[in-house]
Amino acid sequence: MIAAYPATVAAALPTTFAALDLAGLAVFAASGALAAAGRRQTLVTFAFFAAVTGTGGGTLRDLLIGAPVFWLQDARAIAVCLGVAVLVWFTPQRIWSPKALDWFDAVGLAAYAVYGAAKALKYGVPPLPAAVMGVVTACMGGVIRDVLAGEPSIILRPELYVTAAALASVLFVGLTLVGLPFWAAAALGAGAGFLLRAAAIAHGLALPVYRG
C-alpha cells in the first residue's frame, strides 16, 4: 500500500519533474552509447548500452520499493534511450567531448538522486532507505555500463561521484522532513550535489583511500 510521505512529495512528482527525469535519462543513455562507440560496436550494442545505462538505476529502485517498473509503464523512457543511441551512432565521436559529457552527467546525477529519493518517499519508504534509493537511482546505471564495458566501476574510484549523489539525496530528504516545500528541497538538494560533482570535475577532488 502506498503511503504518501510527506504529502507534498506525492503531489509534486508528476508533470514537470517527470520531464527532468527524461532529460537525465537521455544523458545517461548517451554515456552508455558512447561506451559502445569507444569499442566500435554495432547499432544494436549502442541501443543495448544506452537502454541499460539509462534505465538501470531506476529499474533497481522500482523493484526494491515495490513500484511498477517505470519504463514498462511509460514507453517514452525506452524511446529516449533508443533515440539517443541512434543519434550517437550517426554523429562523429569527436563531437561528443568527454568533458562536456561529464558536466551533463553531473546534472543528471544530481537530478536523478533527488528524483529517486522523492519516488521512494512517495511509496512509503522511510527517510534513510529513501535517501539510499536516490543514490541507487543515480549511480547503478553507470555501474552496470562499466561492468558491461569492462571498465573499472565508478564506485571503485576515489573521485567524488557517489558522494555527490548521496549529498543531493540526503539533503533533499532532510529538508523535506523539516517541512521545506518540495521544490525548494529538490532545488537545494540537486544544486548541492551538482556543485560537489562540479568541483570534483574541475579540481580533481577525491576521497582519501585506505592506506592499510
mmCIF file of C-alpha atoms in Angstrom:
data_model
loop_
_atom_site.group_PDB
_atom_site.id
_atom_site.type_symbol
_atom_site.label_atom_id
_atom_site.label_comp_id
_atom_site.label_asym_id
_atom_site.label_seq_id
_atom_site.Cartn_x
_atom_site.Cartn_y
_atom_site.Cartn_z
ATOM 1 C CA MET A 1 0.000 0.000 0.000
ATOM 2 C CA ILE A 2 1.378 3.416 -0.963
ATOM 3 C CA ALA A 3 1.721 5.899 1.858
ATOM 4 C CA ALA A 4 2.304 9.460 0.668
ATOM 5 C CA TYR A 5 5.140 10.621 2.908
ATOM 6 C CA PRO A 6 5.296 13.537 3.017
ATOM 7 C CA ALA A 7 2.145 14.581 1.142
ATOM 8 C CA THR A 8 3.979 17.339 -0.750
ATOM 9 C CA VAL A 9 6.218 14.729 -2.370
ATOM 10 C CA ALA A 10 3.276 12.753 -3.734
ATOM 11 C CA ALA A 11 1.667 15.903 -5.089
ATOM 12 C CA ALA A 12 4.766 17.275 -6.788
ATOM 13 C CA LEU A 13 6.248 14.236 -8.535
ATOM 14 C CA PRO A 14 4.222 14.229 -11.786
ATOM 15 C CA THR A 15 4.462 16.603 -14.770
ATOM 16 C CA THR A 16 7.477 18.929 -14.731
ATOM 17 C CA PHE A 17 9.673 16.701 -12.575
ATOM 18 C CA ALA A 18 8.929 13.796 -14.917
ATOM 19 C CA ALA A 19 10.383 15.895 -17.739
ATOM 20 C CA LEU A 20 13.593 16.286 -15.734
ATOM 21 C CA ASP A 21 13.588 12.516 -15.287
ATOM 22 C CA LEU A 22 13.551 12.028 -19.069
ATOM 23 C CA ALA A 23 16.313 14.602 -19.524
ATOM 24 C CA GLY A 24 18.522 12.795 -17.012
ATOM 25 C CA LEU A 25 17.687 9.518 -18.721
ATOM 26 C CA ALA A 26 18.929 10.922 -22.037
ATOM 27 C CA VAL A 27 22.249 11.971 -20.506
ATOM 28 C CA PHE A 28 22.929 8.567 -19.002
ATOM 29 C CA ALA A 29 21.793 6.814 -22.190
ATOM 30 C CA ALA A 30 24.316 8.929 -24.111
ATOM 31 C CA SER A 31 27.112 7.823 -21.805
ATOM 32 C CA GLY A 32 26.153 4.197 -22.450
ATOM 33 C CA ALA A 33 26.086 4.696 -26.213
ATOM 34 C CA LEU A 34 29.472 6.423 -26.075
ATOM 35 C CA ALA A 35 30.894 3.447 -24.183
ATOM 36 C CA ALA A 36 29.795 1.307 -27.145
ATOM 37 C CA ALA A 37 31.247 3.869 -29.579
ATOM 38 C CA GLY A 38 34.631 3.659 -27.901
ATOM 39 C CA ARG A 39 34.640 -0.063 -28.645
ATOM 40 C CA ARG A 40 33.456 0.298 -32.273
ATOM 41 C CA GLN A 41 30.305 -1.716 -31.641
ATOM 42 C CA THR A 42 27.155 -2.249 -33.734
ATOM 43 C CA LEU A 43 23.995 -0.145 -33.555
ATOM 44 C CA VAL A 44 22.284 -2.956 -31.626
ATOM 45 C CA THR A 45 25.007 -2.783 -28.967
ATOM 46 C CA PHE A 46 24.679 1.011 -28.895
ATOM 47 C CA ALA A 47 20.958 0.643 -28.196
ATOM 48 C CA PHE A 48 21.529 -2.010 -25.528
ATOM 49 C CA PHE A 49 24.177 0.016 -23.707
ATOM 50 C CA ALA A 50 22.040 3.163 -23.880
ATOM 51 C CA ALA A 51 18.940 1.407 -22.536
ATOM 52 C CA VAL A 52 20.734 -0.421 -19.731
ATOM 53 C CA THR A 53 22.630 2.663 -18.609
ATOM 54 C CA GLY A 54 19.611 4.933 -18.803
ATOM 55 C CA THR A 55 17.135 2.662 -17.057
ATOM 56 C CA GLY A 56 19.349 0.519 -14.822
ATOM 57 C CA GLY A 57 19.243 2.609 -11.659
ATOM 58 C CA GLY A 58 15.533 3.378 -11.897
ATOM 59 C CA THR A 59 14.684 -0.258 -12.585
ATOM 60 C CA LEU A 60 16.513 -1.487 -9.489
ATOM 61 C CA ARG A 61 14.904 1.265 -7.414
ATOM 62 C CA ASP A 62 11.391 0.383 -8.561
ATOM 63 C CA LEU A 63 11.927 -3.321 -7.891
ATOM 64 C CA LEU A 64 13.208 -2.594 -4.381
ATOM 65 C CA ILE A 65 10.425 -0.199 -3.373
ATOM 66 C CA GLY A 66 7.611 -2.255 -4.905
ATOM 67 C CA ALA A 67 6.700 0.245 -7.628
ATOM 68 C CA PRO A 68 5.786 -0.673 -11.218
ATOM 69 C CA VAL A 69 8.995 -0.593 -13.265
ATOM 70 C CA PHE A 70 8.856 2.855 -14.827
ATOM 71 C CA TRP A 71 9.881 2.025 -18.388
ATOM 72 C CA LEU A 72 7.247 -0.701 -18.590
ATOM 73 C CA GLN A 73 4.607 1.903 -17.778
ATOM 74 C CA ASP A 74 5.927 4.795 -19.875
ATOM 75 C CA ALA A 75 7.233 3.988 -23.356
ATOM 76 C CA ARG A 76 8.941 7.381 -23.559
ATOM 77 C CA ALA A 77 11.799 6.108 -21.404
ATOM 78 C CA ILE A 78 12.897 3.406 -23.843
ATOM 79 C CA ALA A 79 12.138 5.688 -26.803
ATOM 80 C CA VAL A 80 14.525 8.301 -25.390
ATOM 81 C CA CYS A 81 17.262 5.692 -24.885
ATOM 82 C CA LEU A 82 16.894 4.325 -28.407
ATOM 83 C CA GLY A 83 16.740 7.810 -29.902
ATOM 84 C CA VAL A 84 19.938 8.826 -28.135
ATOM 85 C CA ALA A 85 21.669 5.616 -29.287
ATOM 86 C CA VAL A 86 20.773 6.383 -32.920
ATOM 87 C CA LEU A 87 21.904 9.993 -32.506
ATOM 88 C CA VAL A 88 25.308 8.959 -31.164
ATOM 89 C CA TRP A 89 25.638 6.296 -33.878
ATOM 90 C CA PHE A 90 25.156 8.838 -36.672
ATOM 91 C CA THR A 91 27.459 11.542 -35.303
ATOM 92 C CA PRO A 92 31.276 11.530 -35.281
ATOM 93 C CA GLN A 93 32.711 10.651 -31.883
ATOM 94 C CA ARG A 94 34.818 13.820 -31.860
ATOM 95 C CA ILE A 95 31.605 15.870 -31.499
ATOM 96 C CA TRP A 96 30.951 14.285 -28.106
ATOM 97 C CA SER A 97 33.502 15.928 -25.851
ATOM 98 C CA PRO A 98 34.189 13.675 -22.827
ATOM 99 C CA LYS A 99 34.479 16.774 -20.634
ATOM 100 C CA ALA A 100 31.149 18.148 -21.821
ATOM 101 C CA LEU A 101 29.514 14.812 -21.151
ATOM 102 C CA ASP A 102 30.966 14.865 -17.629
ATOM 103 C CA TRP A 103 29.138 18.134 -16.997
ATOM 104 C CA PHE A 104 25.844 16.872 -18.403
ATOM 105 C CA ASP A 105 26.315 13.706 -16.383
ATOM 106 C CA ALA A 106 26.774 15.824 -13.257
ATOM 107 C CA VAL A 107 23.382 17.438 -13.862
ATOM 108 C CA GLY A 108 21.751 14.061 -14.458
ATOM 109 C CA LEU A 109 23.400 12.576 -11.365
ATOM 110 C CA ALA A 110 22.084 15.304 -9.075
ATOM 111 C CA ALA A 111 18.583 15.344 -10.562
ATOM 112 C CA TYR A 112 18.288 11.539 -10.541
ATOM 113 C CA ALA A 113 19.405 11.324 -6.907
ATOM 114 C CA VAL A 114 16.636 13.702 -5.853
ATOM 115 C CA TYR A 115 14.055 12.084 -8.117
ATOM 116 C CA GLY A 116 14.853 8.599 -6.835
ATOM 117 C CA ALA A 117 14.615 9.671 -3.204
ATOM 118 C CA ALA A 118 11.338 11.510 -3.875
ATOM 119 C CA LYS A 119 9.785 8.492 -5.558
ATOM 120 C CA ALA A 120 10.856 6.259 -2.678
ATOM 121 C CA LEU A 121 9.250 8.651 -0.180
ATOM 122 C CA LYS A 122 6.093 8.660 -2.267
ATOM 123 C CA TYR A 123 5.927 4.874 -1.963
ATOM 124 C CA GLY A 124 6.180 4.985 1.812
ATOM 125 C CA VAL A 125 9.870 4.147 2.187
ATOM 126 C CA PRO A 126 11.339 5.584 5.447
ATOM 127 C CA PRO A 127 13.715 8.552 5.099
ATOM 128 C CA LEU A 128 17.104 6.820 5.369
ATOM 129 C CA PRO A 129 16.339 3.990 2.902
ATOM 130 C CA ALA A 130 14.687 6.582 0.633
ATOM 131 C CA ALA A 131 17.950 8.530 0.549
ATOM 132 C CA VAL A 132 19.772 5.302 -0.357
ATOM 133 C CA MET A 133 17.275 4.747 -3.181
ATOM 134 C CA GLY A 134 18.253 8.158 -4.514
ATOM 135 C CA VAL A 135 21.876 7.059 -4.709
ATOM 136 C CA VAL A 136 20.889 3.759 -6.338
ATOM 137 C CA THR A 137 18.817 5.589 -8.958
ATOM 138 C CA ALA A 138 21.654 7.963 -9.802
ATOM 139 C CA CYS A 139 24.571 5.539 -9.826
ATOM 140 C CA MET A 140 23.567 1.987 -10.706
ATOM 141 C CA GLY A 141 23.085 2.588 -14.422
ATOM 142 C CA GLY A 142 26.696 3.781 -14.668
ATOM 143 C CA VAL A 143 27.896 0.815 -12.621
ATOM 144 C CA ILE A 144 26.148 -1.620 -14.994
ATOM 145 C CA ARG A 145 27.578 0.245 -18.016
ATOM 146 C CA ASP A 146 31.129 -0.006 -16.654
ATOM 147 C CA VAL A 147 30.770 -3.714 -15.914
ATOM 148 C CA LEU A 148 29.469 -4.436 -19.424
ATOM 149 C CA ALA A 149 32.224 -2.332 -20.982
ATOM 150 C CA GLY A 150 34.963 -3.970 -18.899
ATOM 151 C CA GLU A 151 35.861 -0.662 -17.255
ATOM 152 C CA PRO A 152 36.742 -0.159 -13.570
ATOM 153 C CA SER A 153 33.453 0.695 -11.890
ATOM 154 C CA ILE A 154 32.868 4.288 -10.846
ATOM 155 C CA ILE A 155 32.224 3.115 -7.273
ATOM 156 C CA LEU A 156 35.777 1.718 -7.107
ATOM 157 C CA ARG A 157 37.338 5.094 -7.884
ATOM 158 C CA PRO A 158 38.032 7.683 -5.179
ATOM 159 C CA GLU A 159 36.596 10.603 -7.193
ATOM 160 C CA LEU A 160 33.509 12.304 -5.794
ATOM 161 C CA TYR A 161 30.689 10.693 -7.736
ATOM 162 C CA VAL A 162 28.636 8.512 -5.417
ATOM 163 C CA THR A 163 29.331 11.078 -2.695
ATOM 164 C CA ALA A 164 27.740 13.821 -4.796
ATOM 165 C CA ALA A 165 24.651 11.679 -5.369
ATOM 166 C CA ALA A 166 24.463 10.942 -1.638
ATOM 167 C CA LEU A 167 24.703 14.641 -0.771
ATOM 168 C CA ALA A 168 21.848 15.514 -3.145
ATOM 169 C CA SER A 169 19.653 12.687 -1.903
ATOM 170 C CA VAL A 170 20.274 13.107 1.833
ATOM 171 C CA LEU A 171 19.903 16.886 1.723
ATOM 172 C CA PHE A 172 16.631 16.627 -0.183
ATOM 173 C CA VAL A 173 15.178 14.089 2.255
ATOM 174 C CA GLY A 174 16.359 16.055 5.283
ATOM 175 C CA LEU A 175 14.950 19.350 4.043
ATOM 176 C CA THR A 176 11.657 17.664 3.196
ATOM 177 C CA LEU A 177 11.436 16.214 6.699
ATOM 178 C CA VAL A 178 11.845 19.618 8.339
ATOM 179 C CA GLY A 179 8.952 20.967 6.273
ATOM 180 C CA LEU A 180 10.654 22.805 3.417
ATOM 181 C CA PRO A 181 8.432 22.962 0.310
ATOM 182 C CA PHE A 182 9.101 20.197 -2.171
ATOM 183 C CA TRP A 183 10.530 22.348 -4.952
ATOM 184 C CA ALA A 184 12.835 24.233 -2.583
ATOM 185 C CA ALA A 185 14.143 20.988 -1.088
ATOM 186 C CA ALA A 186 14.604 19.491 -4.561
ATOM 187 C CA ALA A 187 16.432 22.547 -5.900
ATOM 188 C CA LEU A 188 18.751 22.792 -2.896
ATOM 189 C CA GLY A 189 19.490 19.071 -2.840
ATOM 190 C CA ALA A 190 20.166 18.807 -6.562
ATOM 191 C CA GLY A 191 22.138 22.057 -6.541
ATOM 192 C CA ALA A 192 24.412 20.897 -3.733
ATOM 193 C CA GLY A 193 25.003 17.532 -5.411
ATOM 194 C CA PHE A 194 25.798 19.195 -8.724
ATOM 195 C CA LEU A 195 28.206 21.692 -7.151
ATOM 196 C CA LEU A 196 30.117 18.936 -5.364
ATOM 197 C CA ARG A 197 30.382 16.892 -8.549
ATOM 198 C CA ALA A 198 31.371 20.022 -10.493
ATOM 199 C CA ALA A 199 34.156 20.717 -8.001
ATOM 200 C CA ALA A 200 35.377 17.149 -8.423
ATOM 201 C CA ILE A 201 35.417 17.508 -12.230
ATOM 202 C CA ALA A 202 37.091 20.914 -12.212
ATOM 203 C CA HIS A 203 39.621 20.343 -9.442
ATOM 204 C CA GLY A 204 40.045 16.574 -9.240
ATOM 205 C CA LEU A 205 38.602 16.316 -5.744
ATOM 206 C CA ALA A 206 38.586 12.782 -4.355
ATOM 207 C CA LEU A 207 38.055 10.963 -1.098
ATOM 208 C CA PRO A 208 41.100 9.642 0.790
ATOM 209 C CA VAL A 209 41.799 5.978 0.100
ATOM 210 C CA TYR A 210 42.549 3.218 2.578
ATOM 211 C CA ARG A 211 46.300 3.027 3.305
ATOM 212 C CA GLY A 212 46.329 -0.118 5.429
#
